[in-house]
Short mmCIF file of C-alpha atoms and ligand atoms in Angstrom, two decimals:
data_model
loop_
_atom_site.label_atom_id
_atom_site.label_comp_id
_atom_site.label_asym_id
_atom_site.label_seq_id
_atom_site.Cartn_x
_atom_site.Cartn_y
_atom_site.Cartn_z
CA MET A 1 10.96 -19.71 4.36
CA THR A 2 9.35 -22.00 1.88
CA TYR A 3 5.59 -22.70 1.48
CA GLU A 4 4.58 -25.65 -0.37
CA LYS A 5 0.89 -25.31 -0.26
CA LEU A 6 -1.94 -22.71 -1.02
CA PHE A 7 -4.16 -21.97 1.89
CA TYR A 8 -7.92 -22.26 1.20
CA ASP A 9 -11.25 -23.79 2.64
CA GLY A 10 -9.41 -23.75 6.12
CA ASP A 11 -6.33 -25.66 5.16
CA TRP A 12 -3.41 -26.15 2.93
CA HIS A 13 -3.66 -27.63 -0.34
CA ALA A 14 -1.21 -28.51 -2.92
CA SER A 15 -1.59 -26.33 -6.05
CA THR A 16 -3.18 -27.96 -9.20
CA GLY A 17 0.05 -26.72 -11.19
CA THR A 18 3.64 -27.84 -10.49
CA GLU A 19 5.64 -24.74 -10.70
CA THR A 20 6.91 -22.51 -7.81
CA ILE A 21 7.93 -18.79 -7.50
CA PRO A 22 11.38 -18.05 -5.84
CA VAL A 23 11.59 -15.27 -3.21
CA VAL A 24 14.68 -13.40 -3.50
CA SER A 25 16.50 -11.25 -0.99
CA SER A 26 16.91 -7.68 -2.42
CA ALA A 27 20.24 -7.18 -0.55
CA THR A 28 22.01 -10.43 -1.35
CA GLU A 29 20.16 -11.32 -4.53
CA GLN A 30 20.04 -15.00 -3.07
CA GLU A 31 16.93 -17.06 -2.92
CA VAL A 32 15.30 -17.19 0.53
CA GLY A 33 12.17 -19.00 -0.09
CA ARG A 34 9.66 -20.27 -2.47
CA VAL A 35 5.85 -20.36 -2.80
CA PRO A 36 3.61 -22.11 -5.35
CA ARG A 37 2.75 -20.50 -8.63
CA GLY A 38 -1.04 -20.90 -8.44
CA THR A 39 -3.14 -21.47 -11.21
CA ALA A 40 -6.91 -20.46 -12.40
CA ASP A 41 -8.11 -23.88 -11.17
CA ASP A 42 -6.75 -23.12 -7.63
CA VAL A 43 -8.52 -19.76 -7.80
CA ASP A 44 -11.87 -21.46 -8.54
CA ARG A 45 -11.48 -23.93 -5.73
CA ALA A 46 -10.61 -21.06 -3.37
CA VAL A 47 -13.45 -18.75 -4.55
CA LYS A 48 -16.05 -21.78 -4.15
CA ALA A 49 -14.73 -22.19 -0.72
CA ALA A 50 -15.24 -18.42 0.00
CA ARG A 51 -18.86 -18.50 -1.46
CA ARG A 52 -19.78 -21.43 0.85
CA ALA A 53 -18.27 -19.78 3.83
CA PHE A 54 -20.08 -16.56 3.10
CA GLU A 55 -23.40 -18.09 4.25
CA SER A 56 -22.40 -18.48 7.74
CA TRP A 57 -19.78 -15.73 8.23
CA SER A 58 -21.98 -13.04 6.92
CA ARG A 59 -24.59 -14.21 9.55
CA LEU A 60 -22.25 -14.17 12.59
CA THR A 61 -23.01 -11.31 14.93
CA VAL A 62 -20.82 -8.54 14.86
CA GLU A 63 -19.35 -9.26 18.28
CA GLU A 64 -18.47 -12.77 17.04
CA ARG A 65 -16.48 -11.44 14.16
CA ALA A 66 -14.78 -8.76 16.07
CA GLN A 67 -13.59 -11.54 18.47
CA TRP A 68 -12.02 -13.55 15.37
CA LEU A 69 -10.15 -10.56 14.36
CA GLU A 70 -8.65 -9.97 17.85
CA LYS A 71 -7.86 -13.73 17.88
CA LEU A 72 -6.16 -13.28 14.40
CA ALA A 73 -4.25 -10.13 15.65
CA ALA A 74 -3.02 -11.97 18.80
CA ALA A 75 -1.73 -14.93 16.73
CA MET A 76 0.13 -12.49 14.26
CA LYS A 77 1.69 -10.61 17.16
CA THR A 78 3.72 -13.89 18.21
CA ARG A 79 4.98 -13.77 14.57
CA VAL A 80 6.50 -10.26 14.36
CA PRO A 81 10.19 -11.23 14.08
CA GLN A 82 9.52 -13.68 11.16
CA ILE A 83 7.31 -11.23 9.39
CA ALA A 84 10.01 -8.29 9.77
CA GLU A 85 12.75 -10.57 8.66
CA ALA A 86 10.98 -11.99 5.64
CA ILE A 87 10.06 -8.32 4.39
CA ALA A 88 13.43 -6.96 4.94
CA HIS A 89 14.60 -9.61 2.66
CA GLU A 90 11.81 -9.40 0.32
CA VAL A 91 11.58 -5.57 0.03
CA GLY A 92 14.76 -4.59 1.27
CA THR A 93 13.24 -2.45 4.27
CA ALA A 94 15.52 -1.53 7.11
CA LEU A 95 14.95 -4.27 9.79
CA GLY A 96 13.88 -1.70 12.43
CA PHE A 97 11.39 0.11 10.17
CA ALA A 98 10.18 -3.48 8.92
CA THR A 99 9.54 -4.35 12.42
CA LYS A 100 7.29 -1.12 13.35
CA VAL A 101 5.81 -0.35 9.93
CA GLN A 102 5.59 -3.66 8.04
CA ALA A 103 4.88 -5.97 10.90
CA GLU A 104 3.68 -4.43 14.14
CA PHE A 105 1.52 -1.46 12.63
CA PRO A 106 -0.62 -3.72 10.25
CA ILE A 107 -1.24 -6.17 12.99
CA MET A 108 -2.52 -3.34 15.16
CA MET A 109 -4.77 -2.61 12.28
CA ILE A 110 -6.27 -6.02 12.58
CA GLY A 111 -7.30 -5.51 15.94
CA MET A 112 -8.53 -1.88 15.31
CA ASN A 113 -11.03 -3.32 12.77
CA ALA A 114 -12.60 -5.20 15.61
CA LYS A 115 -13.43 -1.97 17.33
CA PHE A 116 -14.65 -0.33 14.13
CA ILE A 117 -17.17 -2.98 13.49
CA ARG A 118 -18.49 -3.06 16.95
CA GLU A 119 -18.99 0.65 16.69
CA ALA A 120 -20.48 0.65 13.12
CA LYS A 121 -24.04 1.91 12.67
CA LEU A 122 -25.57 -1.02 10.72
CA GLU A 123 -29.22 0.21 10.54
CA GLU A 124 -30.77 3.54 9.96
CA GLU A 125 -34.22 4.89 9.80
CA LEU A 126 -34.77 7.26 6.83
CA GLY A 127 -38.58 8.24 6.33
CA ASN A 128 -40.38 5.17 5.95
CA SER A 129 -37.39 3.08 5.28
CA LEU A 130 -35.20 0.87 7.22
CA VAL A 131 -31.71 1.11 5.61
CA ILE A 132 -29.45 -2.08 6.31
CA LYS A 133 -25.92 -2.55 5.74
CA GLU A 134 -25.08 -6.09 4.70
CA PRO A 135 -21.94 -7.74 4.02
CA LEU A 136 -21.09 -7.32 0.05
CA GLY A 137 -20.19 -11.05 -0.48
CA VAL A 138 -16.84 -12.60 -1.88
CA VAL A 139 -14.19 -10.14 -2.26
CA GLY A 140 -11.11 -10.94 -4.43
CA CYS A 141 -8.06 -9.07 -3.15
CA VAL A 142 -4.84 -8.36 -5.24
CA THR A 143 -1.86 -6.52 -3.43
CA PRO A 144 1.58 -5.12 -4.39
CA TRP A 145 5.07 -5.87 -2.77
CA ASN A 146 6.01 -2.70 -1.25
CA TYR A 147 4.14 -2.82 2.06
CA PRO A 148 2.98 -6.30 1.59
CA LEU A 149 1.32 -7.24 5.08
CA HIS A 150 -0.13 -3.80 5.36
CA GLN A 151 -1.64 -3.75 2.03
CA VAL A 152 -3.23 -7.29 2.70
CA VAL A 153 -4.56 -6.17 6.08
CA CYS A 154 -6.04 -2.93 4.60
CA LYS A 155 -8.39 -5.18 2.62
CA ILE A 156 -8.88 -8.27 4.85
CA ALA A 157 -9.32 -6.83 8.29
CA PRO A 158 -12.25 -4.37 6.97
CA GLY A 159 -13.53 -7.07 4.71
CA LEU A 160 -13.74 -9.75 7.39
CA ALA A 161 -15.16 -7.15 9.85
CA ALA A 162 -17.89 -6.36 7.50
CA GLY A 163 -18.88 -10.04 7.05
CA CYS A 164 -17.30 -10.54 3.46
CA THR A 165 -15.13 -13.65 2.58
CA LEU A 166 -12.07 -13.14 0.85
CA VAL A 167 -9.50 -14.69 -1.82
CA LEU A 168 -6.18 -13.03 -1.81
CA LYS A 169 -3.39 -12.93 -4.15
CA PRO A 170 -0.28 -11.50 -2.64
CA ALA A 171 2.57 -9.95 -4.79
CA GLU A 172 4.77 -12.54 -6.34
CA MET A 173 7.90 -10.61 -5.09
CA ALA A 174 6.72 -10.49 -1.45
CA PRO A 175 4.21 -13.34 -0.60
CA LEU A 176 5.78 -14.70 2.65
CA SER A 177 3.81 -12.58 5.13
CA ALA A 178 0.45 -13.49 3.47
CA PHE A 179 1.44 -17.11 4.19
CA MET A 180 2.18 -16.19 7.98
CA LEU A 181 -1.31 -14.68 7.97
CA ALA A 182 -2.75 -18.12 6.62
CA ASP A 183 -0.71 -19.91 9.15
CA ALA A 184 -2.15 -17.65 11.99
CA ALA A 185 -5.74 -18.15 10.66
CA ARG A 186 -5.27 -21.84 10.54
CA GLU A 187 -3.93 -21.87 14.19
CA ILE A 188 -6.70 -19.80 15.53
CA GLY A 189 -9.26 -22.11 13.76
CA LEU A 190 -10.93 -19.12 11.62
CA PRO A 191 -13.97 -20.61 10.00
CA LYS A 192 -12.88 -22.47 6.69
CA GLY A 193 -13.11 -20.53 3.67
CA VAL A 194 -13.41 -17.21 5.26
CA LEU A 195 -9.85 -16.12 4.30
CA ASN A 196 -8.21 -17.81 1.28
CA ILE A 197 -4.65 -17.25 -0.23
CA VAL A 198 -3.64 -18.14 -3.65
CA SER A 199 -0.17 -17.06 -4.64
CA GLY A 200 0.78 -16.74 -8.40
CA SER A 201 1.29 -14.20 -11.07
CA GLY A 202 -0.91 -11.34 -11.64
CA ARG A 203 -1.74 -12.44 -15.39
CA VAL A 204 -2.80 -15.89 -14.17
CA VAL A 205 -4.01 -15.88 -10.61
CA GLY A 206 -4.82 -12.09 -10.45
CA GLU A 207 -6.89 -12.17 -13.59
CA ALA A 208 -8.65 -15.34 -12.61
CA ILE A 209 -9.82 -13.85 -9.17
CA VAL A 210 -11.01 -10.55 -11.06
CA SER A 211 -12.84 -12.30 -13.73
CA HIS A 212 -14.31 -15.03 -11.48
CA PRO A 213 -18.16 -14.96 -11.71
CA ASP A 214 -18.55 -15.79 -8.04
CA VAL A 215 -16.41 -12.85 -6.90
CA ASP A 216 -18.70 -9.66 -6.02
CA MET A 217 -15.96 -7.15 -5.57
CA VAL A 218 -12.43 -6.70 -6.40
CA SER A 219 -10.07 -4.66 -3.96
CA PHE A 220 -6.83 -3.93 -5.67
CA THR A 221 -3.63 -2.10 -4.79
CA GLY A 222 -0.89 -1.56 -7.29
CA SER A 223 0.20 0.31 -10.30
CA LEU A 224 -1.96 2.47 -12.46
CA GLN A 225 -1.29 0.25 -15.46
CA ALA A 226 -2.68 -3.11 -13.84
CA GLY A 227 -5.47 -1.01 -12.11
CA ARG A 228 -6.92 0.00 -15.45
CA ARG A 229 -6.85 -3.58 -16.63
CA ILE A 230 -8.54 -4.90 -13.53
CA ALA A 231 -11.19 -2.28 -13.46
CA SER A 232 -12.08 -3.03 -17.08
CA VAL A 233 -12.10 -6.89 -16.31
CA ALA A 234 -14.24 -6.31 -13.25
CA GLY A 235 -16.56 -3.75 -15.09
CA ASP A 236 -17.27 -6.42 -17.71
CA GLY A 237 -18.91 -8.55 -14.72
CA ILE A 238 -20.42 -5.55 -13.12
CA LYS A 239 -18.32 -6.17 -9.72
CA LYS A 240 -17.59 -3.38 -7.44
CA VAL A 241 -14.02 -2.28 -7.58
CA CYS A 242 -11.78 -0.55 -5.23
CA LEU A 243 -8.47 0.71 -6.47
CA GLU A 244 -5.41 1.98 -4.73
CA LEU A 245 -2.92 3.11 -7.26
CA GLY A 246 0.15 5.30 -7.68
CA GLY A 247 0.90 8.74 -6.63
CA LYS A 248 3.18 11.68 -7.37
CA SER A 249 2.45 13.74 -4.30
CA ALA A 250 3.71 17.38 -3.94
CA PHE A 251 5.04 18.67 -0.65
CA VAL A 252 4.37 22.53 -0.57
CA VAL A 253 6.94 24.47 1.59
CA LEU A 254 5.55 27.87 2.20
CA ASP A 255 7.70 30.92 2.32
CA ASP A 256 7.21 31.37 6.21
CA ALA A 257 7.66 27.67 7.06
CA PRO A 258 10.58 26.74 9.26
CA PHE A 259 12.90 25.40 6.63
CA ASP A 260 15.08 23.63 9.14
CA LYS A 261 12.15 21.34 10.01
CA ALA A 262 10.21 21.27 6.97
CA ILE A 263 12.93 20.35 4.43
CA PRO A 264 14.36 17.34 6.58
CA ALA A 265 10.62 16.11 7.18
CA GLY A 266 9.99 16.31 3.31
CA VAL A 267 13.27 14.17 2.51
CA ASN A 268 12.55 11.73 5.03
CA ASN A 269 8.88 11.25 3.73
CA CYS A 270 10.05 10.83 0.28
CA MET A 271 12.92 8.42 0.95
CA GLN A 272 10.75 6.19 3.20
CA ASN A 273 11.09 2.54 2.34
CA SER A 274 13.61 3.73 -0.27
CA GLY A 275 11.01 5.68 -2.03
CA GLN A 276 8.91 2.57 -2.61
CA THR A 277 5.74 4.14 -1.04
CA CYS A 278 2.79 5.17 -3.05
CA SER A 279 1.98 8.15 -0.80
CA ALA A 280 5.81 9.51 -0.90
CA TRP A 281 6.25 13.42 -1.36
CA THR A 282 8.40 12.89 -4.45
CA ARG A 283 7.94 16.40 -5.45
CA MET A 284 9.03 19.22 -3.05
CA LEU A 285 7.81 22.69 -4.23
CA VAL A 286 9.72 25.56 -2.74
CA PRO A 287 9.64 29.47 -3.04
CA ARG A 288 12.09 30.40 -6.02
CA ALA A 289 13.89 32.78 -3.70
CA ARG A 290 14.83 30.02 -1.25
CA HIS A 291 15.26 27.26 -3.71
CA ASP A 292 19.11 27.02 -3.19
CA GLU A 293 18.89 27.10 0.51
CA ALA A 294 16.27 24.34 0.63
CA VAL A 295 18.32 22.21 -1.76
CA GLU A 296 21.33 22.60 0.61
CA LEU A 297 19.11 21.47 3.61
CA ALA A 298 17.88 18.55 1.58
CA LYS A 299 21.30 17.44 0.73
CA ALA A 300 22.33 17.54 4.25
CA GLN A 301 19.44 15.56 5.57
CA LEU A 302 20.02 12.87 2.61
CA ALA A 303 23.57 12.63 3.86
CA LYS A 304 22.17 11.25 7.31
CA LEU A 305 20.08 8.37 5.54
CA THR A 306 22.57 5.49 5.53
CA LEU A 307 22.28 3.23 2.73
CA GLY A 308 23.07 -0.43 3.20
CA ASP A 309 22.12 -3.86 4.41
CA PRO A 310 18.49 -3.91 5.72
CA PHE A 311 19.86 -6.13 8.71
CA ASP A 312 22.48 -3.81 9.81
CA LYS A 313 21.09 -1.51 12.59
CA ASN A 314 22.66 1.65 11.26
CA THR A 315 20.88 1.19 7.84
CA ARG A 316 18.27 3.78 7.09
CA LEU A 317 17.71 2.83 3.45
CA GLY A 318 17.82 -0.61 2.01
CA PRO A 319 18.13 -1.79 -1.60
CA LEU A 320 15.17 -1.55 -3.88
CA ALA A 321 12.95 -4.66 -4.12
CA SER A 322 14.21 -6.04 -7.55
CA ALA A 323 16.61 -5.66 -10.49
CA THR A 324 13.66 -4.62 -12.59
CA GLN A 325 12.64 -1.79 -10.05
CA ARG A 326 16.37 -0.83 -9.67
CA ASP A 327 16.87 -0.47 -13.47
CA SER A 328 13.49 1.39 -13.94
CA VAL A 329 14.52 4.00 -11.38
CA LEU A 330 18.15 4.24 -12.87
CA ALA A 331 16.41 4.92 -16.12
CA PHE A 332 14.29 7.78 -14.72
CA ILE A 333 17.49 9.23 -13.20
CA GLU A 334 18.97 9.35 -16.57
CA GLN A 335 16.16 11.02 -18.11
CA GLY A 336 16.13 13.66 -15.44
CA LYS A 337 19.66 14.41 -16.26
CA LYS A 338 18.85 14.59 -20.12
CA GLU A 339 15.71 16.86 -19.57
CA GLY A 340 18.05 19.39 -17.88
CA ALA A 341 17.23 18.94 -14.08
CA THR A 342 20.22 19.73 -11.96
CA LEU A 343 21.70 16.65 -10.37
CA ALA A 344 22.17 17.73 -6.57
CA ALA A 345 22.90 14.25 -4.88
CA GLY A 346 23.24 10.69 -5.72
CA GLY A 347 22.44 9.57 -9.43
CA GLY A 348 23.47 6.17 -9.85
CA ARG A 349 24.43 2.92 -8.19
CA PRO A 350 26.45 2.94 -4.92
CA ALA A 351 30.09 1.82 -5.57
CA ASN A 352 30.47 0.30 -2.20
CA LEU A 353 27.44 -2.06 -2.62
CA PRO A 354 28.08 -4.04 -5.82
CA THR A 355 25.69 -6.84 -4.78
CA GLY A 356 21.99 -6.06 -4.05
CA TYR A 357 19.45 -3.93 -5.87
CA PHE A 358 20.93 -0.66 -4.48
CA VAL A 359 20.24 3.00 -5.84
CA GLU A 360 21.71 6.00 -4.36
CA PRO A 361 19.26 8.34 -2.86
CA THR A 362 19.01 11.24 -5.31
CA ILE A 363 17.94 14.67 -5.45
CA PHE A 364 17.14 16.75 -8.58
CA ALA A 365 17.04 20.53 -8.23
CA ASN A 366 15.57 23.16 -10.57
CA VAL A 367 13.04 20.75 -11.79
CA ASN A 368 10.40 21.84 -14.09
CA ASN A 369 6.91 20.14 -13.31
CA ALA A 370 6.56 18.98 -16.96
CA MET A 371 9.64 16.85 -16.87
CA ALA A 372 9.06 13.07 -16.62
CA ILE A 373 10.75 13.07 -13.19
CA ALA A 374 7.91 15.61 -12.08
CA GLN A 375 5.01 13.58 -13.58
CA GLU A 376 5.74 9.87 -13.60
CA GLU A 377 5.85 7.69 -10.43
CA ILE A 378 9.60 6.63 -10.02
CA PHE A 379 8.68 4.48 -7.09
CA GLY A 380 12.36 4.85 -5.74
CA PRO A 381 14.67 7.08 -3.72
CA VAL A 382 14.49 10.16 -6.18
CA LEU A 383 13.39 13.58 -4.92
CA SER A 384 12.35 16.47 -7.48
CA ILE A 385 12.90 20.00 -5.99
CA ILE A 386 10.46 22.37 -8.06
CA PRO A 387 10.57 26.14 -7.51
CA TYR A 388 7.34 28.14 -7.49
CA ASP A 389 6.54 31.93 -7.75
CA SER A 390 3.40 32.41 -5.57
CA ASP A 391 1.08 30.35 -3.23
CA SER A 392 -1.38 30.05 -6.06
CA ASP A 393 1.42 29.02 -8.38
CA ALA A 394 2.38 26.37 -5.87
CA VAL A 395 -1.07 25.09 -5.69
CA ALA A 396 -1.43 24.90 -9.52
CA ILE A 397 1.89 22.91 -9.76
CA ALA A 398 0.76 20.66 -7.06
CA ASN A 399 -2.51 19.92 -8.73
CA ASP A 400 -0.90 19.64 -12.07
CA SER A 401 -0.48 15.71 -11.93
CA ALA A 402 -2.58 12.77 -13.25
CA TYR A 403 -2.43 11.49 -9.69
CA GLY A 404 -3.90 12.72 -6.16
CA LEU A 405 -3.05 10.39 -3.59
CA SER A 406 -1.35 12.26 -0.84
CA GLY A 407 0.63 15.57 -0.09
CA GLY A 408 2.05 17.76 2.37
CA VAL A 409 1.99 21.59 3.32
CA TRP A 410 4.20 23.49 5.79
CA ALA A 411 3.55 26.93 6.56
CA GLY A 412 4.45 29.67 9.28
CA THR A 413 0.85 28.92 10.76
CA PRO A 414 -1.60 26.09 10.79
CA GLU A 415 -4.14 28.60 9.22
CA ARG A 416 -2.28 29.15 6.24
CA ALA A 417 -1.27 25.72 5.63
CA LEU A 418 -4.97 24.61 6.12
CA GLY A 419 -5.76 27.12 3.38
CA VAL A 420 -3.49 25.56 0.95
CA ALA A 421 -4.31 21.95 1.93
CA ARG A 422 -8.06 22.75 1.13
CA GLN A 423 -7.03 23.66 -2.44
CA LEU A 424 -5.12 20.25 -3.13
CA ARG A 425 -6.89 17.71 -5.18
CA THR A 426 -5.52 14.70 -3.22
CA GLY A 427 -7.02 12.19 -0.69
CA GLN A 428 -4.60 13.10 2.19
CA VAL A 429 -2.61 16.07 3.03
CA ASP A 430 -0.35 16.37 6.13
CA ILE A 431 0.18 20.07 7.34
CA ASN A 432 3.08 21.30 9.51
CA GLY A 433 4.27 17.78 10.14
CA GLY A 434 0.84 16.12 11.11
CA ARG A 435 1.40 12.45 11.55
CA PHE A 436 -0.10 9.50 9.93
CA ASN A 437 -3.44 8.53 11.52
CA ALA A 438 -4.50 4.96 11.24
CA LEU A 439 -8.24 6.26 11.74
CA ALA A 440 -8.08 8.52 8.68
CA PRO A 441 -9.43 7.20 5.27
CA PHE A 442 -6.62 6.67 2.76
CA GLY A 443 -6.98 6.76 -0.94
CA GLY A 444 -6.93 8.55 -4.22
CA TYR A 445 -8.34 11.55 -6.27
CA LYS A 446 -8.02 11.30 -9.86
CA LYS A 447 -5.82 8.32 -11.36
CA SER A 448 -4.72 7.47 -7.79
CA GLY A 449 -7.77 5.27 -7.37
CA ILE A 450 -11.34 4.75 -6.40
CA GLY A 451 -12.44 4.11 -2.81
CA ARG A 452 -10.85 4.37 0.49
CA GLU A 453 -8.82 2.10 2.74
CA ILE A 454 -7.97 2.28 6.51
CA GLY A 455 -10.02 3.47 9.56
CA PRO A 456 -13.83 2.86 10.27
CA LEU A 457 -14.93 4.63 7.06
CA ALA A 458 -13.05 1.83 4.96
CA VAL A 459 -15.36 -0.78 6.31
CA GLU A 460 -18.18 0.78 4.49
CA GLU A 461 -16.71 -0.23 1.16
CA PHE A 462 -17.32 -3.64 2.04
CA PHE A 463 -21.38 -3.16 2.55
CA GLN A 464 -24.20 -3.39 0.24
CA LEU A 465 -27.18 -1.03 1.26
CA LYS A 466 -30.69 -2.53 1.42
CA SER A 467 -33.63 -0.26 1.90
CA ILE A 468 -36.94 -1.76 3.37
CA GLN A 469 -39.95 0.48 3.12
CA ARG A 470 -42.81 -0.08 5.69
P1 LIG B 501 1.41 -3.95 -10.15
O1 LIG B 501 2.42 -4.53 -10.89
O2 LIG B 501 0.18 -3.30 -10.35
O3 LIG B 501 1.15 -5.27 -9.12
C1 LIG B 501 0.29 -5.16 -8.08
C2 LIG B 501 -0.47 -6.52 -8.09
O4 LIG B 501 -1.27 -6.83 -9.17
C3 LIG B 501 0.52 -7.71 -8.02
O5 LIG B 501 -0.01 -8.74 -7.12
C4 LIG B 501 0.46 -8.21 -9.50
O6 LIG B 501 0.84 -9.53 -9.67
C5 LIG B 501 -1.16 -8.01 -9.81
N1 LIG B 501 -1.38 -7.95 -10.97
C6 LIG B 501 -0.70 -7.36 -12.17
N2 LIG B 501 -1.35 -7.29 -13.30
C7 LIG B 501 -2.61 -7.89 -12.98
C8 LIG B 501 -3.75 -8.21 -13.96
N3 LIG B 501 -3.88 -7.83 -15.06
N4 LIG B 501 -4.76 -8.67 -13.04
C9 LIG B 501 -4.87 -8.86 -11.86
N5 LIG B 501 -3.80 -8.85 -11.07
C10 LIG B 501 -2.46 -8.25 -11.69
O7 LIG B 501 2.28 -3.07 -8.93
P2 LIG B 501 3.43 -3.29 -8.06
O8 LIG B 501 4.69 -3.08 -9.11
O9 LIG B 501 3.68 -4.69 -7.38
O10 LIG B 501 3.29 -2.08 -6.95
C11 LIG B 501 3.80 -0.80 -7.33
C12 LIG B 501 2.59 0.02 -7.50
O11 LIG B 501 1.56 -0.08 -6.33
C13 LIG B 501 2.91 1.41 -7.43
O12 LIG B 501 2.56 2.05 -8.65
C14 LIG B 501 2.47 1.96 -6.13
O13 LIG B 501 2.07 3.36 -6.24
C15 LIG B 501 1.09 1.13 -5.99
N6 LIG B 501 0.74 1.33 -4.66
C16 LIG B 501 -0.43 2.00 -4.29
C17 LIG B 501 -0.82 2.05 -3.10
C18 LIG B 501 -2.15 2.90 -2.69
O14 LIG B 501 -2.65 2.64 -1.56
N7 LIG B 501 -2.62 3.73 -3.50
C19 LIG B 501 -0.07 1.45 -2.01
C20 LIG B 501 1.06 0.82 -2.44
C21 LIG B 501 1.48 0.61 -3.76
P3 LIG B 501 2.32 -9.92 -9.76
O15 LIG B 501 2.78 -10.55 -8.39
O16 LIG B 501 2.53 -10.90 -10.98
O17 LIG B 501 3.32 -8.83 -10.18
MG1 LIG B 502 4.87 -5.68 -10.76
#
C-alpha cells in the first residue's frame, strides 16, 4: 500500500521533497505502506491548482456538482475492502467495524451531500435584498487519524457540494484512504484542481496550508492543542476556521433508567474504536446509591468486548493506533490510580498480546470529576464512573468540563431524559439509546470547537453570503 506521488491539479506528482512517511500496522508494528512527506512547495502548487479550479467549479450548476459527488461515491464503493483493510492496519479498528463505519458510512455520506446541495436554498428575498449563498473559495483541510476517511469526507463532500475547491492534508499515521480517494477522483475524471491531497507532517504541510494566502477557509479536525495553533495562524490571515476538537463527554444515567440496557450501551459507546473516538462517553454519571450495581454491569459488558487482532472476526477491540498513543493512555491510567480512583477492570497492557499497541479496556469507579481522568481527553479505552447525588448535581458534573462535544442521557421516560439533555452544554446528546443520525449537525460547544459538520446544515459552513439591494 505504497503511494509514491501526491495528488494535485488532477494528476499524480512527485513531491519536491525526497522523504517518505512509513505507515505502520498497529497490531503487528510492521510497516504496511509509505506515502510522500510533502513540502511547503508542494502545498503551494496544490493551492494554486485549487485556486485556478475554483473559477469553473464554483460556476457549475448544483446538478452538475451533485452528479460529480455521486460518481465519486460510486468509484469509492468499489474500494471498500481496500479502505477497510488499510484502516484496520493504520488505526487498529476491527475489520467488521472498519468496513461499516470507517469505509461504507463515509462513502454513503459523499452521496448524501449530492442530495443536500440539490435541496439547498441558495437565494432568499429579505426586504429589498436578494441574499445569495456563494461558494466560499479554496478550503484547506487538515484531518486526524482516528476515523480517517470519515473526517476527510466530512470536509470534502460538503465543500465540493457547495462549490469550493480543496487542499487536504491527511494524518501522517493514517493517510492511505485519502490516497484511495485521490485514485477514485482521478478515475472518474473529477475536474483538475478541485480536490488536491498533500501528505506530510502537521508542522510543515499543515502549517503551509493554514498560512497560505490563497486559502480562504481552514477546516480542521484534531486536538485542542493543534486547533489552538491553527486558529491563531488562520486568524492572522483573517480566514474562516471550522474546528472539530476533542471531547470528554458525559453519559448521565438517571435513577429510573433501565440499568441493564443503559450501562452496556454506555460501555460500548466509550470503548468504540478502542476509545479513540472524539465523541466517546468517557464519563459515566450514575446515582450514588446505584454506583456499585452500575460498576458490576459495566464490568460484565466490558468482559464481552474481546481484545485482539483487528483481522480476527471475534475481535471487538483492536490495538491503539500508535506506541505514542498507547504510552499516553497508560500514563493516564497510572495517574487515575495515583489520584485514588478505584481500578475496577483492566489497567495495563494485556499479557497475551505482547506485540501491537494494545491496552486493556479499563474501568475506573468512584471517580471524582476533578481528577485528570475525568477532565482530560484520554483517547483510549478508559471509562470513568462518577457518582452523583441529584439530577441537578449530575447536570453540573456533566457541564464541569472544558469540552462540550457529545453526551448521553438515559431515563425512565423520554420526557425526563429530554429535560436533562436540554441542560447539557454540548453539541450532541443521545437520549434513551437514540442512534447516530447522518443528517444531524455534529460539533462542539466550548473547547470542542467552532462550526458544524455532517448533514445539510454543514454545507452552510462552505458558503459566503452576498446581499444585493434593489
Ligand atoms: P492532532 O495531533 O491535532 O492532529 C490532527 C491533524 O492536524 C494531523 O493531520 C496533524 O498532523 C495536524 N497538525 C498538527 N499540528 C498542526 C499544525 N500546527 N498546523 C497544521 N496542522 C497540524 O490530533 P490527532 O492526534 O491526530 O487526533 C486526535 C484528536 O482529534 C483528539 O483530540 C480528538 O478528540 C480529535 N478529534 C475530534 C473530532 C471532532 O469531530 N471533534 C473527530 C476526531 C478526532 P500530523 O499528521 O503530523 O500529526
Ligand atoms: Mg498527532
